[in-house]
PDB file of C-alpha atoms in Angstrom:
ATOM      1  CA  UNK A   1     -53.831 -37.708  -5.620  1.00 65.00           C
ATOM      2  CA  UNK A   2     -51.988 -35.894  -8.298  1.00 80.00           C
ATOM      3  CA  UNK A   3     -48.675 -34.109  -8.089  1.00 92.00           C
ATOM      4  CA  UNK A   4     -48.014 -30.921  -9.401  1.00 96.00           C
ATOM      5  CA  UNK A   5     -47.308 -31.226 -13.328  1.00 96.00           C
ATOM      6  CA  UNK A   6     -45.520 -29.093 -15.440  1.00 97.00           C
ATOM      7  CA  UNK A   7     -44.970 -29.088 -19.179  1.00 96.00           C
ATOM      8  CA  UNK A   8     -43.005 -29.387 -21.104  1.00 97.00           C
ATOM      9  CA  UNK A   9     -40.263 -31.245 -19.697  1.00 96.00           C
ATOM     10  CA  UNK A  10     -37.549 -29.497 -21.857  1.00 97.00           C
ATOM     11  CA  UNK A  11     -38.016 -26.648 -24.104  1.00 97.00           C
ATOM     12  CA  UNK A  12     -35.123 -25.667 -25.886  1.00 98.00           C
ATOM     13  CA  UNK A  13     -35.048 -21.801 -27.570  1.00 97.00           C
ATOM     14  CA  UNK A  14     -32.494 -19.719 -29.131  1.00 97.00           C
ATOM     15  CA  UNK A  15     -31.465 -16.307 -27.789  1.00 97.00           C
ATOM     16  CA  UNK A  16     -34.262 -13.685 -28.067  1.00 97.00           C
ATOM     17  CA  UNK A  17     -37.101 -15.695 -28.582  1.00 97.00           C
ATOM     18  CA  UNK A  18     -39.898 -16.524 -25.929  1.00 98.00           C
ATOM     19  CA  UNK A  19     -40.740 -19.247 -23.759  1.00 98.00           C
ATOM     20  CA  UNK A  20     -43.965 -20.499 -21.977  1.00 98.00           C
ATOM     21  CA  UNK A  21     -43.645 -23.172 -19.454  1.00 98.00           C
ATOM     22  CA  UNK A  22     -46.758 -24.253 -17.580  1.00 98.00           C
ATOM     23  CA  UNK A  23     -47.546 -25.035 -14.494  1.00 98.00           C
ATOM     24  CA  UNK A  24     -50.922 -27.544 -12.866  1.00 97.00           C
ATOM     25  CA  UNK A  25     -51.008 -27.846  -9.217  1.00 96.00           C
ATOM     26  CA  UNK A  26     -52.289 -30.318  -6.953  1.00 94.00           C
ATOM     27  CA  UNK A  27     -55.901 -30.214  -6.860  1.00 92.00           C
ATOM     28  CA  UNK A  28     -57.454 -28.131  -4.343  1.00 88.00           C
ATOM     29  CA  UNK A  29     -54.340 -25.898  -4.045  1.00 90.00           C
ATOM     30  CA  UNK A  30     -54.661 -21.850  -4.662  1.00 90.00           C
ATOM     31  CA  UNK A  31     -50.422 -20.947  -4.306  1.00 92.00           C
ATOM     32  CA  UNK A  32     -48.464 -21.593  -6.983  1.00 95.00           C
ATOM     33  CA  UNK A  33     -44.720 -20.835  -6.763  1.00 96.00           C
ATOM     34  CA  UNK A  34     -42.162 -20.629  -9.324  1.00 97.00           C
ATOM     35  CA  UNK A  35     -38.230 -20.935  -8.529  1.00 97.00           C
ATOM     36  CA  UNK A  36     -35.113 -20.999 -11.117  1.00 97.00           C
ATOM     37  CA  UNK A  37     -32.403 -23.776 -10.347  1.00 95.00           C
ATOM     38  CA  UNK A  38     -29.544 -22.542 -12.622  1.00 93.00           C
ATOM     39  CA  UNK A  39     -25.889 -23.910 -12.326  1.00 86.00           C
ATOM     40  CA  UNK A  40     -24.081 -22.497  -9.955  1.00 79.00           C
ATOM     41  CA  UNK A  41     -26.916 -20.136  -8.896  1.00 80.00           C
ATOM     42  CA  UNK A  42     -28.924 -22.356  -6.711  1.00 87.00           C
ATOM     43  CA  UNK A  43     -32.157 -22.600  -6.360  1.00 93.00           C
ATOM     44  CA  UNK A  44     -33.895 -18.826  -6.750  1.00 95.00           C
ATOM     45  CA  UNK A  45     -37.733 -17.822  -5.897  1.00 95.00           C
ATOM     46  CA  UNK A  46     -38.948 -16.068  -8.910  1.00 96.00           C
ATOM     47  CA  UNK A  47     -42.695 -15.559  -8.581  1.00 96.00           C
ATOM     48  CA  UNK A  48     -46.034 -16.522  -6.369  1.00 94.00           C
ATOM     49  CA  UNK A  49     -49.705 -16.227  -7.654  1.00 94.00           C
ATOM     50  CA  UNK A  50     -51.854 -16.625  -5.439  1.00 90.00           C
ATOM     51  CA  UNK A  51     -56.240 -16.584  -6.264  1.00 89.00           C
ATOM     52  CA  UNK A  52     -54.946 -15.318  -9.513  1.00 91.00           C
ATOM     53  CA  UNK A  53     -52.923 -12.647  -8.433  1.00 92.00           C
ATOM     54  CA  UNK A  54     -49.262 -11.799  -8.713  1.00 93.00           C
ATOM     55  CA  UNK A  55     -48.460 -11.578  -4.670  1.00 91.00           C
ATOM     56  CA  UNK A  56     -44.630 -11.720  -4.312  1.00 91.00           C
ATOM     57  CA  UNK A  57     -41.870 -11.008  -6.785  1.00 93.00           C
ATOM     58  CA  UNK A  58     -37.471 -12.073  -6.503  1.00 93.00           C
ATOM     59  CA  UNK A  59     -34.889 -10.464  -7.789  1.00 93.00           C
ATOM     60  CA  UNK A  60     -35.550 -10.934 -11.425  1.00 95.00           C
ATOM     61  CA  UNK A  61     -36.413  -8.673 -14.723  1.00 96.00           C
ATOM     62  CA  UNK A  62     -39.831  -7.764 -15.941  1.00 96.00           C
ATOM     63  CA  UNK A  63     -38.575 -10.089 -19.097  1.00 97.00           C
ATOM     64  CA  UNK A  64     -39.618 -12.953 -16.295  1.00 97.00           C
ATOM     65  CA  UNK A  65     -44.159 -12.617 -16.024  1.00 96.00           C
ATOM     66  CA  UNK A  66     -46.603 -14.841 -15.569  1.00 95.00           C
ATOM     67  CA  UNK A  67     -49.845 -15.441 -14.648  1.00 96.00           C
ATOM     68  CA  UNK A  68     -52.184 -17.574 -12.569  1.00 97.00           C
ATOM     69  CA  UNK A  69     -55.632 -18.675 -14.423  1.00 97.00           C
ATOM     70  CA  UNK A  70     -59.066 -19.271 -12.675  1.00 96.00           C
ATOM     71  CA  UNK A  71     -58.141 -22.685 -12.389  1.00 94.00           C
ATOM     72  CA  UNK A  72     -55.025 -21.839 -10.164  1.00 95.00           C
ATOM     73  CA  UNK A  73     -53.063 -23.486 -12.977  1.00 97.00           C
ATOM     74  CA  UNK A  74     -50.329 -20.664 -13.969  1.00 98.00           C
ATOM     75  CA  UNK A  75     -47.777 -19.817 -16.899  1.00 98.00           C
ATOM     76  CA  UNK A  76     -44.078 -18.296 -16.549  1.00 98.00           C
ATOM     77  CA  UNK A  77     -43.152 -16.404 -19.518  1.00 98.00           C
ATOM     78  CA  UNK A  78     -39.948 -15.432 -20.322  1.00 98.00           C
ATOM     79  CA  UNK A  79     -38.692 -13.058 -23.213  1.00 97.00           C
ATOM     80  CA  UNK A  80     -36.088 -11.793 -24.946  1.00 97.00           C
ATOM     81  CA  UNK A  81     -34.203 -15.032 -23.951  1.00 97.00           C
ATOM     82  CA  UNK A  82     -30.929 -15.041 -22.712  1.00 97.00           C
ATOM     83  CA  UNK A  83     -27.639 -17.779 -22.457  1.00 96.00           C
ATOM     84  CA  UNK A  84     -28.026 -17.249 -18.599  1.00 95.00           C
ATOM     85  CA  UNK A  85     -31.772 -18.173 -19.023  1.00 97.00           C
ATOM     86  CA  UNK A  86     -30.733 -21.866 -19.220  1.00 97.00           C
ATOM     87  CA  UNK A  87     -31.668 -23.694 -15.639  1.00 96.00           C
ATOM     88  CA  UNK A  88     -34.277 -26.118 -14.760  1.00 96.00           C
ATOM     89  CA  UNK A  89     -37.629 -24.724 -13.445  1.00 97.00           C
ATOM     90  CA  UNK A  90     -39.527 -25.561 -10.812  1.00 97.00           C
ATOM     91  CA  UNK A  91     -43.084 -24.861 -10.150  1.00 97.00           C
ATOM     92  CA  UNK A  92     -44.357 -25.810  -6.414  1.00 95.00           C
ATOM     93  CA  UNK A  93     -47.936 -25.182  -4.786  1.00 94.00           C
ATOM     94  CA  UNK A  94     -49.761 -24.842  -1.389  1.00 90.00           C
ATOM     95  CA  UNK A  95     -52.954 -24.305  -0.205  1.00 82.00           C
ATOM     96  CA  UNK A  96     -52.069 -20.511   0.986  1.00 70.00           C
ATOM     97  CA  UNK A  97     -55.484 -20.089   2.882  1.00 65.00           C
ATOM     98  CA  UNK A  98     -54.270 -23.130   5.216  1.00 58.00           C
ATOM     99  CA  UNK A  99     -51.944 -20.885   6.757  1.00 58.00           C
ATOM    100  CA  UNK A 100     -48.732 -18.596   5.541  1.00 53.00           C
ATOM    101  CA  UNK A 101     -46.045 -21.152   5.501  1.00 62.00           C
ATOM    102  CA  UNK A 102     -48.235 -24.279   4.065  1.00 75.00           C
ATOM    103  CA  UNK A 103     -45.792 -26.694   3.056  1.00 85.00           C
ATOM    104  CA  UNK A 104     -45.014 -26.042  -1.308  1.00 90.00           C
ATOM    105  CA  UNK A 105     -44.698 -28.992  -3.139  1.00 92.00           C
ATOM    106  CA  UNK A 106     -42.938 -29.213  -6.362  1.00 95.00           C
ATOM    107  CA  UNK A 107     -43.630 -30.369  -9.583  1.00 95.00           C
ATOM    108  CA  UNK A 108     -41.336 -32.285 -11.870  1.00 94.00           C
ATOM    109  CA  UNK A 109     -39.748 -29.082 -13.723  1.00 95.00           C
ATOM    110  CA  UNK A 110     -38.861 -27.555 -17.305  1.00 97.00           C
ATOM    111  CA  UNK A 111     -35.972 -27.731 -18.303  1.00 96.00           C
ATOM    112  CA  UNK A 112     -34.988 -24.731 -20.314  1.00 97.00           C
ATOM    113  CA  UNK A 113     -32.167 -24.182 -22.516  1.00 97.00           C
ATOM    114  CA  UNK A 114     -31.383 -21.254 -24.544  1.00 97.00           C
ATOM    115  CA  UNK A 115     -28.875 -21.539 -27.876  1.00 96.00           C
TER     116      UNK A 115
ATOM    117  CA  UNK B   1     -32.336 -11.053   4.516  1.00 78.00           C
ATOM    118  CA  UNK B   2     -31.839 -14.427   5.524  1.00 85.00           C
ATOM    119  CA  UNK B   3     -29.520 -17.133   4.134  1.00 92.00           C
ATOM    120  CA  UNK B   4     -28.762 -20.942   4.437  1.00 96.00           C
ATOM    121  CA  UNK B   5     -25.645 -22.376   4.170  1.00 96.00           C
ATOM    122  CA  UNK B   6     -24.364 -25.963   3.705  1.00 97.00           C
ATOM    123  CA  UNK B   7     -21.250 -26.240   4.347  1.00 95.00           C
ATOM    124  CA  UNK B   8     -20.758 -29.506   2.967  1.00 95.00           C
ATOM    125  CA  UNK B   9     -20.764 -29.799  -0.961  1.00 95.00           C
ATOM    126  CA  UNK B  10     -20.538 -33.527  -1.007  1.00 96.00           C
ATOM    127  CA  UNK B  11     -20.831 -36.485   1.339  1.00 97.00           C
ATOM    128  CA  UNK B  12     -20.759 -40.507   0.375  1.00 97.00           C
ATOM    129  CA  UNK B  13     -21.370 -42.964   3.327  1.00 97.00           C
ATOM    130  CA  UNK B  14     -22.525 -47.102   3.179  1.00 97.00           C
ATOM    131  CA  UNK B  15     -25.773 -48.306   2.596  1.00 97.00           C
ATOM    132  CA  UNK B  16     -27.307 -48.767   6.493  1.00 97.00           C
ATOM    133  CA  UNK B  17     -24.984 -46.073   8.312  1.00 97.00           C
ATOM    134  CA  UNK B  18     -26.145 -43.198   9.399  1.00 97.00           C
ATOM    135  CA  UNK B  19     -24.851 -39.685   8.175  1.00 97.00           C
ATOM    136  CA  UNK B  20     -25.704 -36.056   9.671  1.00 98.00           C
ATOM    137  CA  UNK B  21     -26.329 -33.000   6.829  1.00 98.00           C
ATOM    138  CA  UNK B  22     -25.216 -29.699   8.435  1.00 98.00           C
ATOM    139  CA  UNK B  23     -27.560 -26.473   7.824  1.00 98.00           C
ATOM    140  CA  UNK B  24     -26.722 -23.126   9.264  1.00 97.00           C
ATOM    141  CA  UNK B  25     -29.117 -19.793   8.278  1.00 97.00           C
ATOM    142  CA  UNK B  26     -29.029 -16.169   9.446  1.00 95.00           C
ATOM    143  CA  UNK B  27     -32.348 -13.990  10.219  1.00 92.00           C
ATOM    144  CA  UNK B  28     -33.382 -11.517  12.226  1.00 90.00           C
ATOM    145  CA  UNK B  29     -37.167 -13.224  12.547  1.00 87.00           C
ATOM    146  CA  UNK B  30     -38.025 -15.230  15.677  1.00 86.00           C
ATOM    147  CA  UNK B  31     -41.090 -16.747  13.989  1.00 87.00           C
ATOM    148  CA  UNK B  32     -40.064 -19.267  11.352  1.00 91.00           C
ATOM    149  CA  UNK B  33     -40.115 -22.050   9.608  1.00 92.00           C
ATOM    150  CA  UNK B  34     -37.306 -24.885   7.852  1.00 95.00           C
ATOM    151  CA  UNK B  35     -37.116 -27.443   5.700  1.00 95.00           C
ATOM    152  CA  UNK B  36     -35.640 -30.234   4.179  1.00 97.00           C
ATOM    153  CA  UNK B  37     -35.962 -30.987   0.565  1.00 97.00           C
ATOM    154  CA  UNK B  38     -33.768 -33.926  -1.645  1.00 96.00           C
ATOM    155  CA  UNK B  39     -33.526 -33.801  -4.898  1.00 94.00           C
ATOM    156  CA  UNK B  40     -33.098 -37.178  -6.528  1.00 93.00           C
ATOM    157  CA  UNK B  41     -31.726 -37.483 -10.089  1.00 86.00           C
ATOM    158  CA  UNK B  42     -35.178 -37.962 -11.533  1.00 81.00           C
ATOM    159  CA  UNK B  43     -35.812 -33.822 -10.138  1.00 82.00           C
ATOM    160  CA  UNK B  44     -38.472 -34.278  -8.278  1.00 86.00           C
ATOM    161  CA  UNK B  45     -38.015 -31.763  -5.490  1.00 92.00           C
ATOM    162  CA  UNK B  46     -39.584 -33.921  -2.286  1.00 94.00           C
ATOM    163  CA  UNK B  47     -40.326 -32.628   1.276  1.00 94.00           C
ATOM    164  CA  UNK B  48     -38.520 -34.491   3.779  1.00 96.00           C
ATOM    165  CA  UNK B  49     -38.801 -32.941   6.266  1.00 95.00           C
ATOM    166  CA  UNK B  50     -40.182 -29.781   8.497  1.00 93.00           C
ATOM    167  CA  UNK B  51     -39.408 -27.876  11.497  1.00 93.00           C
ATOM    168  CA  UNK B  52     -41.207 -24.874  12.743  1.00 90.00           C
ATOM    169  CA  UNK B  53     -38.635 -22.697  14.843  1.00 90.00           C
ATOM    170  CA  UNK B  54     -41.357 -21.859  17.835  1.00 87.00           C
ATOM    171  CA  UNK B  55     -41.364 -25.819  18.228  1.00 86.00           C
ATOM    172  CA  UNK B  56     -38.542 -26.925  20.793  1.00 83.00           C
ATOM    173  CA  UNK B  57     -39.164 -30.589  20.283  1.00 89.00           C
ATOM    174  CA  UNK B  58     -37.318 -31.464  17.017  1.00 92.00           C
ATOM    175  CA  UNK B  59     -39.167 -33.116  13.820  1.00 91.00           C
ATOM    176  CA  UNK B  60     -38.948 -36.476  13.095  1.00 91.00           C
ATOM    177  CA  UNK B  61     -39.810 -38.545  10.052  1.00 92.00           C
ATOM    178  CA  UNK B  62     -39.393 -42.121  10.278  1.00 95.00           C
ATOM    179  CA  UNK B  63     -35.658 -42.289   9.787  1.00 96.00           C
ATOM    180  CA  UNK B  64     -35.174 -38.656   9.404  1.00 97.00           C
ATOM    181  CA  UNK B  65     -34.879 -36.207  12.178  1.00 96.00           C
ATOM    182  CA  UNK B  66     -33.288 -32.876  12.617  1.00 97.00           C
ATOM    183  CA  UNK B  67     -31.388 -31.241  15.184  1.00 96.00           C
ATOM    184  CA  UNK B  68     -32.598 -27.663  15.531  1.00 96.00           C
ATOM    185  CA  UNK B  69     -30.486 -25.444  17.834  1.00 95.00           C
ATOM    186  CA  UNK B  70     -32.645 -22.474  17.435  1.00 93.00           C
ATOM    187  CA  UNK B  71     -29.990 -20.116  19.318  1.00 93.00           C
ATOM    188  CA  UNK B  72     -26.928 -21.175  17.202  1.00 95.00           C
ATOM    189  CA  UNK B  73     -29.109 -21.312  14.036  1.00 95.00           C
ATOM    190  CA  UNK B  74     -28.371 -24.565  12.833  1.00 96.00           C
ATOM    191  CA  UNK B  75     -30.725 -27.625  11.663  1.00 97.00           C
ATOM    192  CA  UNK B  76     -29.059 -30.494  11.118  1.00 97.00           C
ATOM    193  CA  UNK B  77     -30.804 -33.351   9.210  1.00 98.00           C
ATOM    194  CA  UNK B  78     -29.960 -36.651  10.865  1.00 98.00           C
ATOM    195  CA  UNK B  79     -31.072 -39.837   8.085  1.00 98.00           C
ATOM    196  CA  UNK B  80     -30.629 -43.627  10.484  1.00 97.00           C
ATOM    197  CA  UNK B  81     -29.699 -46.756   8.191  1.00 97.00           C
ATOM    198  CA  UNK B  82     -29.593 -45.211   5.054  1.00 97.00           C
ATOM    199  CA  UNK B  83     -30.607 -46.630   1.772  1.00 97.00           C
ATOM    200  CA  UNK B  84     -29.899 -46.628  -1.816  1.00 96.00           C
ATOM    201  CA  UNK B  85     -32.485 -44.455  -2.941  1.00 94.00           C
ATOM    202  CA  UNK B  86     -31.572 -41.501  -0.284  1.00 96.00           C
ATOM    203  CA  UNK B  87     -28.802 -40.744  -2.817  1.00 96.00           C
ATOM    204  CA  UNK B  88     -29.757 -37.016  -4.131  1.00 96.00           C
ATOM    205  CA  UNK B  89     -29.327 -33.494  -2.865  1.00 96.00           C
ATOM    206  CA  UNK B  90     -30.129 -32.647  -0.235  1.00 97.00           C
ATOM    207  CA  UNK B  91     -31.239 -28.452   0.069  1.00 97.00           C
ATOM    208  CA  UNK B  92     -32.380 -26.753   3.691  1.00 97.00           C
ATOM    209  CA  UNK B  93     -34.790 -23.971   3.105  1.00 96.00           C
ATOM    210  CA  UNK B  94     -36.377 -20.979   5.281  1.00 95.00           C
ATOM    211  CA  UNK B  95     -39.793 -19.461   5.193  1.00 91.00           C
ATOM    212  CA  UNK B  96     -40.732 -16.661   7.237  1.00 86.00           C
ATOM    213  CA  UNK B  97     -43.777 -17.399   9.166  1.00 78.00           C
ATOM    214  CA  UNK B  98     -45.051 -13.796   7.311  1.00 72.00           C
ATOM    215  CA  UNK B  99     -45.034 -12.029   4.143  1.00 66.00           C
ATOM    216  CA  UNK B 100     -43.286 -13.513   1.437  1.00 65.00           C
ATOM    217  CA  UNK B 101     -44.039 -17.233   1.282  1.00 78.00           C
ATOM    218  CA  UNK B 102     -40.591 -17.559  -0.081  1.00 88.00           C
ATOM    219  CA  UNK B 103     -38.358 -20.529   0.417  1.00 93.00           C
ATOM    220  CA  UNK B 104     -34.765 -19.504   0.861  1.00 94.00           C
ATOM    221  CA  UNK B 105     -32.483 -22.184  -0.314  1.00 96.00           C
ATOM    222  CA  UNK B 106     -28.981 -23.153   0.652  1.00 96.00           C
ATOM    223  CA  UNK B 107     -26.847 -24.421  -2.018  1.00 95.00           C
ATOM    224  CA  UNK B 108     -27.247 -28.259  -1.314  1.00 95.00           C
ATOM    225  CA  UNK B 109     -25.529 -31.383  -0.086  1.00 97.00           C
ATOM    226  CA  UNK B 110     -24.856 -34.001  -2.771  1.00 96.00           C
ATOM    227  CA  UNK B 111     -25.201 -36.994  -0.945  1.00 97.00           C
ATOM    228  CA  UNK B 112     -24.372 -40.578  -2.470  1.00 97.00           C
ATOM    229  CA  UNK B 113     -25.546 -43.948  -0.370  1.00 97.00           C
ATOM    230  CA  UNK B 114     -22.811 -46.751  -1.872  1.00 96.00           C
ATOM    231  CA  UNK B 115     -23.681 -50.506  -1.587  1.00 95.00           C
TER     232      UNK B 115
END
Protein backbone atom coordinates (compact mmCIF):
# COMPACT_ATOMS: atom_id res chain seq x y z
CA UNK A 1 0.00 0.00 0.00
CA UNK A 2 1.19 3.46 -0.67
CA UNK A 3 2.41 6.06 1.78
CA UNK A 4 1.44 9.43 1.79
CA UNK A 5 3.53 11.43 -0.97
CA UNK A 6 4.29 14.83 -1.16
CA UNK A 7 6.02 16.91 -3.80
CA UNK A 8 8.29 18.42 -4.25
CA UNK A 9 10.86 17.38 -1.96
CA UNK A 10 12.53 20.89 -1.73
CA UNK A 11 11.29 24.01 -3.17
CA UNK A 12 13.41 26.81 -2.71
CA UNK A 13 11.74 30.65 -3.18
CA UNK A 14 12.88 34.05 -2.50
CA UNK A 15 11.08 36.43 -0.13
CA UNK A 16 7.61 37.47 -1.40
CA UNK A 17 6.97 35.05 -3.87
CA UNK A 18 4.52 31.97 -3.55
CA UNK A 19 4.77 28.46 -2.90
CA UNK A 20 2.58 25.32 -3.61
CA UNK A 21 3.51 22.14 -2.00
CA UNK A 22 1.26 19.13 -2.54
CA UNK A 23 0.06 16.68 -0.72
CA UNK A 24 -1.43 12.59 -1.90
CA UNK A 25 -2.62 10.52 0.87
CA UNK A 26 -2.86 6.97 1.40
CA UNK A 27 -5.54 5.57 -0.58
CA UNK A 28 -8.80 5.30 0.95
CA UNK A 29 -8.02 8.12 3.45
CA UNK A 30 -10.46 11.42 3.64
CA UNK A 31 -8.10 13.63 6.55
CA UNK A 32 -5.36 15.24 5.42
CA UNK A 33 -3.22 17.21 7.91
CA UNK A 34 -0.59 19.66 7.40
CA UNK A 35 2.12 20.60 10.22
CA UNK A 36 5.31 23.08 9.96
CA UNK A 37 8.64 21.63 11.54
CA UNK A 38 10.75 24.85 11.64
CA UNK A 39 14.08 25.11 13.69
CA UNK A 40 13.67 25.74 16.90
CA UNK A 41 9.85 25.91 16.61
CA UNK A 42 8.97 22.31 16.71
CA UNK A 43 6.68 20.66 15.08
CA UNK A 44 3.31 23.07 14.57
CA UNK A 45 -0.34 21.89 13.25
CA UNK A 46 -1.18 24.25 10.54
CA UNK A 47 -4.29 22.99 8.75
CA UNK A 48 -6.89 19.81 8.38
CA UNK A 49 -9.23 19.22 5.31
CA UNK A 50 -11.32 16.95 5.74
CA UNK A 51 -14.18 15.64 2.58
CA UNK A 52 -12.85 18.75 1.02
CA UNK A 53 -13.39 21.08 3.61
CA UNK A 54 -11.19 23.33 5.67
CA UNK A 55 -12.20 21.81 9.37
CA UNK A 56 -9.51 23.05 11.83
CA UNK A 57 -7.07 25.93 11.61
CA UNK A 58 -3.39 26.72 14.14
CA UNK A 59 -2.05 29.63 14.95
CA UNK A 60 -0.94 30.81 11.59
CA UNK A 61 -1.73 33.85 8.97
CA UNK A 62 -4.28 33.79 6.23
CA UNK A 63 -0.85 34.07 3.97
CA UNK A 64 -0.88 30.05 4.98
CA UNK A 65 -4.43 28.37 2.65
CA UNK A 66 -5.00 25.45 1.14
CA UNK A 67 -7.29 23.24 -0.13
CA UNK A 68 -8.42 19.63 -0.28
CA UNK A 69 -9.56 18.33 -3.96
CA UNK A 70 -12.28 15.63 -4.68
CA UNK A 71 -9.67 13.23 -4.65
CA UNK A 72 -8.75 14.02 -0.92
CA UNK A 73 -5.35 14.92 -2.36
CA UNK A 74 -4.74 18.68 -0.97
CA UNK A 75 -2.37 21.81 -1.64
CA UNK A 76 -0.77 24.28 1.08
CA UNK A 77 -0.18 27.58 -0.33
CA UNK A 78 1.81 30.01 1.08
CA UNK A 79 2.32 33.78 0.02
CA UNK A 80 4.05 36.65 0.42
CA UNK A 81 6.98 34.41 1.60
CA UNK A 82 8.88 35.10 4.46
CA UNK A 83 12.78 34.17 5.97
CA UNK A 84 10.81 32.51 8.91
CA UNK A 85 8.84 30.51 6.23
CA UNK A 86 11.87 28.18 5.89
CA UNK A 87 11.01 24.62 7.79
CA UNK A 88 10.29 21.27 6.47
CA UNK A 89 6.58 20.36 5.88
CA UNK A 90 4.79 17.65 6.69
CA UNK A 91 1.59 16.44 5.32
CA UNK A 92 -0.09 13.34 7.34
CA UNK A 93 -3.61 11.59 6.70
CA UNK A 94 -6.34 9.44 8.41
CA UNK A 95 -9.37 7.99 7.62
CA UNK A 96 -11.44 10.68 9.88
CA UNK A 97 -14.82 8.70 9.50
CA UNK A 98 -12.96 5.68 11.40
CA UNK A 99 -13.20 7.58 14.43
CA UNK A 100 -11.84 11.22 15.80
CA UNK A 101 -8.37 10.35 16.77
CA UNK A 102 -7.54 7.77 13.72
CA UNK A 103 -3.99 7.39 13.81
CA UNK A 104 -2.26 10.37 10.95
CA UNK A 105 0.40 9.13 9.06
CA UNK A 106 2.95 11.26 7.48
CA UNK A 107 4.30 11.69 4.29
CA UNK A 108 7.91 12.27 3.39
CA UNK A 109 7.79 16.29 3.52
CA UNK A 110 8.79 19.60 1.52
CA UNK A 111 11.32 21.11 2.36
CA UNK A 112 10.94 24.82 1.97
CA UNK A 113 13.42 27.46 1.97
CA UNK A 114 12.95 31.03 1.44
CA UNK A 115 16.10 33.47 0.18
CA UNK B 1 -4.29 24.09 26.01
CA UNK B 2 -2.27 21.18 26.38
CA UNK B 3 1.51 20.71 26.04
CA UNK B 4 4.23 17.93 25.91
CA UNK B 5 7.42 18.20 27.19
CA UNK B 6 10.65 16.17 26.80
CA UNK B 7 12.81 16.88 29.04
CA UNK B 8 15.62 15.25 27.54
CA UNK B 9 17.20 16.97 24.37
CA UNK B 10 19.62 14.21 23.67
CA UNK B 11 20.35 10.64 24.73
CA UNK B 12 23.16 8.05 23.16
CA UNK B 13 23.14 4.45 24.62
CA UNK B 14 24.85 0.87 22.96
CA UNK B 15 23.46 -1.06 20.38
CA UNK B 16 21.25 -3.97 22.48
CA UNK B 17 20.64 -1.87 25.83
CA UNK B 18 17.69 -0.65 26.63
CA UNK B 19 16.94 3.18 27.15
CA UNK B 20 13.62 4.89 28.61
CA UNK B 21 12.35 8.41 26.65
CA UNK B 22 10.59 10.60 29.26
CA UNK B 23 7.20 12.46 28.11
CA UNK B 24 5.27 14.66 30.44
CA UNK B 25 1.91 16.76 28.99
CA UNK B 26 -0.62 19.01 30.73
CA UNK B 27 -4.58 18.99 29.89
CA UNK B 28 -7.53 19.48 31.41
CA UNK B 29 -9.32 16.50 29.12
CA UNK B 30 -9.85 13.05 30.68
CA UNK B 31 -10.52 11.50 27.26
CA UNK B 32 -7.33 11.28 25.23
CA UNK B 33 -5.07 9.98 23.24
CA UNK B 34 -0.73 9.78 22.86
CA UNK B 35 1.71 8.96 20.73
CA UNK B 36 4.99 8.15 19.79
CA UNK B 37 6.51 9.23 16.59
CA UNK B 38 10.64 8.94 15.48
CA UNK B 39 11.90 10.75 13.07
CA UNK B 40 14.82 9.13 11.32
CA UNK B 41 17.26 11.21 9.23
CA UNK B 42 15.60 10.18 6.00
CA UNK B 43 12.16 12.42 7.61
CA UNK B 44 9.87 10.09 7.46
CA UNK B 45 7.68 10.83 10.46
CA UNK B 46 6.71 6.94 11.63
CA UNK B 47 4.12 5.88 14.29
CA UNK B 48 5.63 3.92 16.91
CA UNK B 49 3.61 3.76 19.05
CA UNK B 50 -0.08 4.54 20.68
CA UNK B 51 -1.74 4.83 23.90
CA UNK B 52 -5.28 5.81 24.49
CA UNK B 53 -5.50 7.47 28.09
CA UNK B 54 -9.02 5.54 29.07
CA UNK B 55 -6.79 2.29 28.53
CA UNK B 56 -5.03 1.29 31.95
CA UNK B 57 -3.09 -1.53 30.41
CA UNK B 58 -0.08 0.16 28.71
CA UNK B 59 0.74 -0.27 24.77
CA UNK B 60 3.18 -2.41 23.61
CA UNK B 61 4.90 -2.84 20.27
CA UNK B 62 7.26 -5.54 19.93
CA UNK B 63 10.21 -3.94 21.66
CA UNK B 64 8.51 -0.75 22.40
CA UNK B 65 6.25 -0.13 25.28
CA UNK B 66 5.23 2.86 27.25
CA UNK B 67 4.68 3.60 30.72
CA UNK B 68 1.55 5.71 31.05
CA UNK B 69 0.90 7.12 34.56
CA UNK B 70 -2.29 8.74 33.63
CA UNK B 71 -2.48 10.68 37.14
CA UNK B 72 1.10 12.14 37.01
CA UNK B 73 0.76 12.74 33.22
CA UNK B 74 3.67 11.12 32.01
CA UNK B 75 4.25 8.40 29.08
CA UNK B 76 7.36 7.13 29.00
CA UNK B 77 8.51 5.17 25.88
CA UNK B 78 10.50 2.15 26.98
CA UNK B 79 12.62 0.63 23.47
CA UNK B 80 14.35 -3.31 24.81
CA UNK B 81 17.72 -4.21 22.87
CA UNK B 82 17.99 -1.42 20.78
CA UNK B 83 19.30 -1.29 17.31
CA UNK B 84 21.09 0.78 14.88
CA UNK B 85 18.34 1.98 12.96
CA UNK B 86 16.27 3.30 16.21
CA UNK B 87 18.70 6.25 15.96
CA UNK B 88 16.25 9.39 15.17
CA UNK B 89 13.99 11.65 17.16
CA UNK B 90 11.96 10.68 18.96
CA UNK B 91 8.54 13.32 19.45
CA UNK B 92 5.40 12.37 22.01
CA UNK B 93 2.22 13.85 20.75
CA UNK B 94 -1.49 14.44 22.19
CA UNK B 95 -4.81 14.29 20.48
CA UNK B 96 -7.90 15.06 22.15
CA UNK B 97 -10.32 12.32 21.77
CA UNK B 98 -12.73 15.51 20.33
CA UNK B 99 -12.64 18.46 18.21
CA UNK B 100 -9.53 19.35 16.76
CA UNK B 101 -7.78 16.26 15.42
CA UNK B 102 -4.63 18.06 16.26
CA UNK B 103 -1.43 16.42 17.31
CA UNK B 104 0.36 18.42 19.94
CA UNK B 105 4.02 17.84 19.76
CA UNK B 106 6.76 18.01 22.33
CA UNK B 107 10.00 19.21 21.18
CA UNK B 108 11.77 15.75 20.69
CA UNK B 109 14.43 13.41 21.99
CA UNK B 110 17.45 13.00 19.70
CA UNK B 111 18.35 9.64 20.31
CA UNK B 112 21.64 7.97 18.82
CA UNK B 113 22.07 3.86 19.09
CA UNK B 114 26.25 3.54 18.88
CA UNK B 115 27.78 0.15 17.81
Amino acid sequence: EAGVTQSPTHLIKTRGQQATLRCSPISGHTSVYWYQQALGLGLQFLLWYDEGEERNRGNFPPRFSGRQFPNYSSELNVNALELEDSALYLCASSFYRLGPTDTQYFGPGTRLTVL
Amino acid sequence: AQTVTQSQPEMSVQEAETVTLSCTYDTSESNYYLFWYKQPPSRQMILVIRQEAYKQQNATENRFSVNFQKAAKSFSLKISDSQLGDTAMYFCAFMRNQGAQKLVFGQGTRLTINP
